PDB file of C-alpha atoms in Angstrom:
ATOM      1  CA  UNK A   1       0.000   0.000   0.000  1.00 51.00           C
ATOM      2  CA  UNK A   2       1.358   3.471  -0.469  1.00 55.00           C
ATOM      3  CA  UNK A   3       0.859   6.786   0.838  1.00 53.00           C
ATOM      4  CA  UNK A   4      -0.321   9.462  -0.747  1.00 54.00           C
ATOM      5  CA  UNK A   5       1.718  12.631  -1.495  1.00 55.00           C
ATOM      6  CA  UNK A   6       0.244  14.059   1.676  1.00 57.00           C
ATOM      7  CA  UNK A   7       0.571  11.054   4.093  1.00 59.00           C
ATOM      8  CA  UNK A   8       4.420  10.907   3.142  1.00 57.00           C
ATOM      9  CA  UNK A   9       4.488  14.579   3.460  1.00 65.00           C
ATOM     10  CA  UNK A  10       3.680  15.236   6.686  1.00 64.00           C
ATOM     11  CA  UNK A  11       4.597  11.429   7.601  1.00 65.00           C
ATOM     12  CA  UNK A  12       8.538  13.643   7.007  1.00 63.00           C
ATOM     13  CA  UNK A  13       7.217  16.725   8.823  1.00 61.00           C
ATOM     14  CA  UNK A  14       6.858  14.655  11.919  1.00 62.00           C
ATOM     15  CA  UNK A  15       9.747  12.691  11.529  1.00 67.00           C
ATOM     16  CA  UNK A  16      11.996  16.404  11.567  1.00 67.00           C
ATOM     17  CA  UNK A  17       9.900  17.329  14.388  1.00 67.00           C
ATOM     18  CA  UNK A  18      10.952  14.447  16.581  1.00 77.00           C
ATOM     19  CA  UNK A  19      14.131  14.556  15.675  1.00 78.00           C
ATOM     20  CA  UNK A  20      14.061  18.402  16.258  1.00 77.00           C
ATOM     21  CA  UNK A  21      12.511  17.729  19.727  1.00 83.00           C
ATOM     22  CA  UNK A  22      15.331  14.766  20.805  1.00 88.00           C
ATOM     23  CA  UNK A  23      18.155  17.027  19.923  1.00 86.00           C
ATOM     24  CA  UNK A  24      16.250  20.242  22.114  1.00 86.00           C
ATOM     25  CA  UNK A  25      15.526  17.822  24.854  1.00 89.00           C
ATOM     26  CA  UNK A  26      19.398  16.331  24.963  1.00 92.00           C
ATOM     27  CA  UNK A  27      20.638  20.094  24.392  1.00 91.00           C
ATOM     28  CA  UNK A  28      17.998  21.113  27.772  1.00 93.00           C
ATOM     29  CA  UNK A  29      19.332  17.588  29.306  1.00 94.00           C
ATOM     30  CA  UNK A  30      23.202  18.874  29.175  1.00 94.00           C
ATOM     31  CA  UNK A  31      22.154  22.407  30.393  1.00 94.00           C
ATOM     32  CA  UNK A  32      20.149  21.137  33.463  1.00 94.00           C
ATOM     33  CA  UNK A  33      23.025  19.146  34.362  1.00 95.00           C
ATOM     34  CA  UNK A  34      25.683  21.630  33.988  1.00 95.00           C
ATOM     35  CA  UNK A  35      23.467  24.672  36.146  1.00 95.00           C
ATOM     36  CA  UNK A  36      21.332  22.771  38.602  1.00 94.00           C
ATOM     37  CA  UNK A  37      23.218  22.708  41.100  1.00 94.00           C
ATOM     38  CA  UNK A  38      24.374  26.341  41.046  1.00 95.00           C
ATOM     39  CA  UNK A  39      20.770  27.306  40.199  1.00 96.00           C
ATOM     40  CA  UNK A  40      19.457  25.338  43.290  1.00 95.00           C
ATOM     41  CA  UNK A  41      22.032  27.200  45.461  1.00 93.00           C
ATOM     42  CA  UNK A  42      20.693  30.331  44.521  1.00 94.00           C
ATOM     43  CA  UNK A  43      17.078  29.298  45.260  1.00 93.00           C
ATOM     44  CA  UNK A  44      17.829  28.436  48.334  1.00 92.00           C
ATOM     45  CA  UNK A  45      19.664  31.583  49.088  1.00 91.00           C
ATOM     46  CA  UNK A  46      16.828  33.349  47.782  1.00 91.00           C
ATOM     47  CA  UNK A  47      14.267  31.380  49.694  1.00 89.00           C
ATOM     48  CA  UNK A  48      16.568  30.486  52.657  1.00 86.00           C
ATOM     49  CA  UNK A  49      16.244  27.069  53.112  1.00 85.00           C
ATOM     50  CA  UNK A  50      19.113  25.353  54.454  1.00 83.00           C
ATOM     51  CA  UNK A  51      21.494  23.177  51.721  1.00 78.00           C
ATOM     52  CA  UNK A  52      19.880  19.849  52.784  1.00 85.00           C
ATOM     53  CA  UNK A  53      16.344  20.370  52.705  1.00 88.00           C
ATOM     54  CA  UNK A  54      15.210  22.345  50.563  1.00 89.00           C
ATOM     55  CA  UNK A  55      11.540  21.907  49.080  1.00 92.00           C
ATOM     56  CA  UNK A  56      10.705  25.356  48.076  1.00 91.00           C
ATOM     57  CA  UNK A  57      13.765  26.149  46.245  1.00 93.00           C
ATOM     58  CA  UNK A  58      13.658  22.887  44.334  1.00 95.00           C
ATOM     59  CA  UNK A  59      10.078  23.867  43.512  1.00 95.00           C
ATOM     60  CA  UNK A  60      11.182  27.553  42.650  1.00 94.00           C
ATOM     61  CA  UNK A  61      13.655  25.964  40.310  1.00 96.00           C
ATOM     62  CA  UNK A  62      11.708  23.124  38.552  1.00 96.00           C
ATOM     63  CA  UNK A  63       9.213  26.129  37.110  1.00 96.00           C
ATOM     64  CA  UNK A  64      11.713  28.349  36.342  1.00 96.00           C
ATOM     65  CA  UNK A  65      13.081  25.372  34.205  1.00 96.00           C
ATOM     66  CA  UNK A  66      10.260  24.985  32.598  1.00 95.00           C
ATOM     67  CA  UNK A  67       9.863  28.149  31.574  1.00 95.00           C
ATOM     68  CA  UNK A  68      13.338  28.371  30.176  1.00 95.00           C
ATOM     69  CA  UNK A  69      12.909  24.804  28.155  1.00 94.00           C
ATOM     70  CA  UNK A  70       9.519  26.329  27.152  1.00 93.00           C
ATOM     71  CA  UNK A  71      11.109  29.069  25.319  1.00 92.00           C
ATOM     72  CA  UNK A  72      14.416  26.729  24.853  1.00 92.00           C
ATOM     73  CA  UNK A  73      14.018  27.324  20.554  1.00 88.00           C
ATOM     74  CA  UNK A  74      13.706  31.068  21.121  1.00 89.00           C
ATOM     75  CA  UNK A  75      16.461  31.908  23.022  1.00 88.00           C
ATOM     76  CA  UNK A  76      18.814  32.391  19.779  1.00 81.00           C
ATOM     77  CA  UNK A  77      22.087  32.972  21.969  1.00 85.00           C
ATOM     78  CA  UNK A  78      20.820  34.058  25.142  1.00 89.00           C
ATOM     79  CA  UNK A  79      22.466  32.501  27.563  1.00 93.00           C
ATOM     80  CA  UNK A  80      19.886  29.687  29.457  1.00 95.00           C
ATOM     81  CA  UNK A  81      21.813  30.072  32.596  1.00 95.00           C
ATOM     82  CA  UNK A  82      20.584  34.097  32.803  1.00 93.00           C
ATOM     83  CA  UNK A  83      17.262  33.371  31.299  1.00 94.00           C
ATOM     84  CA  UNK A  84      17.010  30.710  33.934  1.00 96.00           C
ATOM     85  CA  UNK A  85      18.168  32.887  36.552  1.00 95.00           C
ATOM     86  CA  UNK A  86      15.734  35.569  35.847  1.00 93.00           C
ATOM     87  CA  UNK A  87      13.048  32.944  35.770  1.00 94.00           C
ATOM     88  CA  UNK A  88      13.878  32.176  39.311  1.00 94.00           C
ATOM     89  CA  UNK A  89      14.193  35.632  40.555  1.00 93.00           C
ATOM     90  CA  UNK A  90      10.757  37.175  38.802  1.00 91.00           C
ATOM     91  CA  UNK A  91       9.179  34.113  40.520  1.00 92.00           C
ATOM     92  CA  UNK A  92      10.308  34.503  43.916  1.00 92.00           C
ATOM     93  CA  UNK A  93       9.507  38.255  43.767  1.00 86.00           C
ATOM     94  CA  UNK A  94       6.461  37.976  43.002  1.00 85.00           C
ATOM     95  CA  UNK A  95       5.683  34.860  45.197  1.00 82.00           C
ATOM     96  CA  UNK A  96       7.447  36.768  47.976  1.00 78.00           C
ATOM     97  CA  UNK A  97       5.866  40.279  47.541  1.00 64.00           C
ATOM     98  CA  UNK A  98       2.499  38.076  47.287  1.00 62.00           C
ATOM     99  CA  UNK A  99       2.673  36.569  50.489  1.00 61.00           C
ATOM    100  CA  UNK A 100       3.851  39.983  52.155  1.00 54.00           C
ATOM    101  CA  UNK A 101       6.468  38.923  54.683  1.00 52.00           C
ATOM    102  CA  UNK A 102      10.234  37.635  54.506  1.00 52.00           C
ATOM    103  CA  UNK A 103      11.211  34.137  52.615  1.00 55.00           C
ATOM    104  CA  UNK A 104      13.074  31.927  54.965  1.00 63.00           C
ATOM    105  CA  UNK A 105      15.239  31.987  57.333  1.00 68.00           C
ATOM    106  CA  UNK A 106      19.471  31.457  57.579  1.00 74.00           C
ATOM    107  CA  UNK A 107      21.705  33.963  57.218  1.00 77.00           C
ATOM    108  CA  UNK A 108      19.804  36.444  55.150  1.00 84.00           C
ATOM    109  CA  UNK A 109      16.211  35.656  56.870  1.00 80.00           C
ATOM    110  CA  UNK A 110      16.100  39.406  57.923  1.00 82.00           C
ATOM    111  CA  UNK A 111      16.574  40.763  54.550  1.00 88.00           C
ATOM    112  CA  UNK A 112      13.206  41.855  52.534  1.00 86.00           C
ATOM    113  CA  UNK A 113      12.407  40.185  48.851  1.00 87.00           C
ATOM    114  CA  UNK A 114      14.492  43.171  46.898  1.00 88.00           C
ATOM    115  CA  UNK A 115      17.116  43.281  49.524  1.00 91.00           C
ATOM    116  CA  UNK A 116      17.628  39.272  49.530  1.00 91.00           C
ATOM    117  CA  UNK A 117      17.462  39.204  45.771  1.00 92.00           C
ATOM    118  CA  UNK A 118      19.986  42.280  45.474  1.00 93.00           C
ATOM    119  CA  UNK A 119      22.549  40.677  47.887  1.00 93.00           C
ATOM    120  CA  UNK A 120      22.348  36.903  46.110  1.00 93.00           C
ATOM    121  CA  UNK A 121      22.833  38.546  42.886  1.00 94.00           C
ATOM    122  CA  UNK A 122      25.573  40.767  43.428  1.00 93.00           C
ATOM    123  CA  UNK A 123      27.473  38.668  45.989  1.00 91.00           C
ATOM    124  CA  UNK A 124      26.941  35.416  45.018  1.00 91.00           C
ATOM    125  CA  UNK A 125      26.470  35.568  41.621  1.00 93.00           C
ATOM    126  CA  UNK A 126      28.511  38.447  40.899  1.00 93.00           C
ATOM    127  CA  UNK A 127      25.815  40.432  38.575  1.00 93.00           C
ATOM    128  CA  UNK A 128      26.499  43.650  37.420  1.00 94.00           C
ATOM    129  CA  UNK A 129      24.521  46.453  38.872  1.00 93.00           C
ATOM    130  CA  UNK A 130      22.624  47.182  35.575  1.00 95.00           C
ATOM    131  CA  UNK A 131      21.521  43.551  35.469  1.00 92.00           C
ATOM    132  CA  UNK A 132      20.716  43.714  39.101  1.00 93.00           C
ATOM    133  CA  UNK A 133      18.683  46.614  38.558  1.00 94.00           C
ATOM    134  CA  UNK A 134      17.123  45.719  35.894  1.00 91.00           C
ATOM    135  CA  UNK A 135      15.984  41.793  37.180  1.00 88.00           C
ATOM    136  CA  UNK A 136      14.589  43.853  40.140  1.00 86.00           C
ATOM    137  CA  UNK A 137      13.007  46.467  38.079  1.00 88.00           C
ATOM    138  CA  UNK A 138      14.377  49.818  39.741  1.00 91.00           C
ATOM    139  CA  UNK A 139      16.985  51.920  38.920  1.00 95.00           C
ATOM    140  CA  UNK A 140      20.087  51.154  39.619  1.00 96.00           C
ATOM    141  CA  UNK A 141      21.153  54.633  42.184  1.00 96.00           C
ATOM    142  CA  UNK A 142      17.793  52.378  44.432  1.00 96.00           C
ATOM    143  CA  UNK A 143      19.077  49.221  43.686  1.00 94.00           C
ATOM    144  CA  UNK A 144      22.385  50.498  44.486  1.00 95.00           C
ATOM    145  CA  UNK A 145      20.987  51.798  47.462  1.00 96.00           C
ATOM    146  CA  UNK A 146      19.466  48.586  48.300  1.00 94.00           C
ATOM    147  CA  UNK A 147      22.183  46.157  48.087  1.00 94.00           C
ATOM    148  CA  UNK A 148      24.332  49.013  50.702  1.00 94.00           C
ATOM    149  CA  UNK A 149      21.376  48.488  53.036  1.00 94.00           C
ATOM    150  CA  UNK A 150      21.323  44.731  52.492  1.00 93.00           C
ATOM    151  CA  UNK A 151      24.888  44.310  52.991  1.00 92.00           C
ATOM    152  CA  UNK A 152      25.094  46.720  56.273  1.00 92.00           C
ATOM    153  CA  UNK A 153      22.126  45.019  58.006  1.00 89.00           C
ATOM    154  CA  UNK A 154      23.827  41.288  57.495  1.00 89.00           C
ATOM    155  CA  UNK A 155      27.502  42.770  58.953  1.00 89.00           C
ATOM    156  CA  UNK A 156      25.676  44.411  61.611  1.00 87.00           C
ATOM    157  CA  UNK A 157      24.217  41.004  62.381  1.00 83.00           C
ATOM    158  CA  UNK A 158      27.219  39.433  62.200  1.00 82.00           C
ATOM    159  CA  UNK A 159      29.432  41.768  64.081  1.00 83.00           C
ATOM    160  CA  UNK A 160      26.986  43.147  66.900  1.00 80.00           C
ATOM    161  CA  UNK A 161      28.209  45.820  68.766  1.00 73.00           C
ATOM    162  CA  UNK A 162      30.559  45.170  72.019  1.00 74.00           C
ATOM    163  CA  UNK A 163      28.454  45.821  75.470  1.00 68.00           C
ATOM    164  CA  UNK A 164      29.396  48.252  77.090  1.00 65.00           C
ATOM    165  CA  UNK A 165      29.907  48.551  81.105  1.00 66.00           C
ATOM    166  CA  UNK A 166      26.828  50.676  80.862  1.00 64.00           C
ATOM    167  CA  UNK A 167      24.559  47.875  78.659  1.00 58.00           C
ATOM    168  CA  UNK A 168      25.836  45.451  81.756  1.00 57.00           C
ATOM    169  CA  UNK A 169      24.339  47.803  84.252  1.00 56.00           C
ATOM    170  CA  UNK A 170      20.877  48.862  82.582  1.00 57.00           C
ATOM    171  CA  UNK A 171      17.725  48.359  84.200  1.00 53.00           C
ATOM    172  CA  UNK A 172      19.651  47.411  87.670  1.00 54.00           C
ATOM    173  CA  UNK A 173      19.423  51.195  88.873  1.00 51.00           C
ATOM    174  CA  UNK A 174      23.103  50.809  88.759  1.00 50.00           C
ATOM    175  CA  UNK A 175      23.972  53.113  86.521  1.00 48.00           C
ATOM    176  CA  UNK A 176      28.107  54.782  86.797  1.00 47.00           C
ATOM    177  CA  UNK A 177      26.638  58.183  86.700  1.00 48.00           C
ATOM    178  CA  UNK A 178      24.237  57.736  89.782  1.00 47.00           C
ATOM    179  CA  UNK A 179      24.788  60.288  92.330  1.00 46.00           C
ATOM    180  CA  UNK A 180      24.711  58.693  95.811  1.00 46.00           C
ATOM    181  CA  UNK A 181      23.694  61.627  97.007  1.00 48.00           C
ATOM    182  CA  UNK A 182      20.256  61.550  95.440  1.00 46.00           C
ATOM    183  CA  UNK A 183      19.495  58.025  96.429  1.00 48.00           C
ATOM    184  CA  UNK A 184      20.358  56.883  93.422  1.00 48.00           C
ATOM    185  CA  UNK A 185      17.470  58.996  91.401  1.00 49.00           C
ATOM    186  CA  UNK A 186      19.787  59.802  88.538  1.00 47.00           C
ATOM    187  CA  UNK A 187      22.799  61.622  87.419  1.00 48.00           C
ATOM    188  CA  UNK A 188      24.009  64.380  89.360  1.00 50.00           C
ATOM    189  CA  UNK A 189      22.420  67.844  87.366  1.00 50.00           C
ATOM    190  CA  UNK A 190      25.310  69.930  85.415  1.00 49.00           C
ATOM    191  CA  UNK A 191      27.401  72.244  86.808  1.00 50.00           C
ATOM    192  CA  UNK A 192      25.702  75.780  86.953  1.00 48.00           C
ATOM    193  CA  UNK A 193      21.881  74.100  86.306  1.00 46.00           C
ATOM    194  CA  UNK A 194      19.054  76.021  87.890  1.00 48.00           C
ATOM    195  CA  UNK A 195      17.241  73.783  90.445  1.00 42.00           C
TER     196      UNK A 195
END
């Protein structure tokens, strides 16, 4: 029996398309396993899950996957690892800014969405400011801004600030400027202050 011109036709339009769809899938396949573990540590950064449990992040980075294999044919030398990236960070945004509070805890737990994003992708991933800016959609002087914020509130969390003889003696009424001669009611008042 043979096919019509048709039949054979398209029988050859399918057979390109599979083989057009095994060579996207392997090229997706050598990506994935190339980035996926870098990608992962930045969603967990970003979500602040710690390294060995990390169900959120994994499930920020499977869609943001998908997205970038959905759009794998259009991508026409954009790199997949920035595509991905930005994938991951839109998503978390929004997911973040939707559920109006702070992602996760860790290190960076008391850093907003924009703050946590700006830090991860300057820091850790070593951005530019312009693409910073730009994945965060604010100019760079705020993003700027934000990342000096960012970075100031996490060394001020790591280094607190000595104590002081006087932080050891608040709330004890013990204070090194109490005047004995008050009963202990307060510093003595300045020299030359009307009573």
């Amino acid at each position: 029996m043979t096919l019509g011109p048709r039949r054979a036709s398209y029988k050859g339009v399918l057979q390109r398309q599979s083989s057009l769809d095994r060579r996207r899938a392997r090229e997706f396949e050598s990506f994935v396993a190339g980035a996926a573990g870098r990608l992962l540590h930045v969603a967990a950064l970003l979500t602040g899950e710690p390294r060995t449990e990390t169900p959120r992040a994994q499930k920020l980075l499977a869609t943001a996957l998908a997205a970038t294999y959905a759009d794998w044919d259009r991508l026409r030398g954009e790199d997949p690892y920035d595509r991905t990236r930005q994938e991951l960070v839109t998503r978390f945004v929004r997911t973040a800014w939707q559920r109006g509070r702070h992602a996760g805890g860790g290190v960076l737990g008391s850093l907003g969405a924009r703050e946590r994003v700006a830090v991860v992708l300057r820091m850790y991933e070593g951005a530019a400011e312009e693409q910073t800016a730009a994945l965060i959609g604010l100019p760079v002087e705020r993003t700027r801004a934000i990342c000096a914020r960012a970075v100031t509130t996490l060394w001020e969390a790591a280094n607190p600030a000595p104590r002081t003889r006087q932080d050891d003696h608040r709330g004890t009424g013990e204070d090194k400027n109490d005047n004995k001669d008050q009963g202990g009611k307060g510093p003595a008042p300045a020299a030359g202050a009307a009573s």
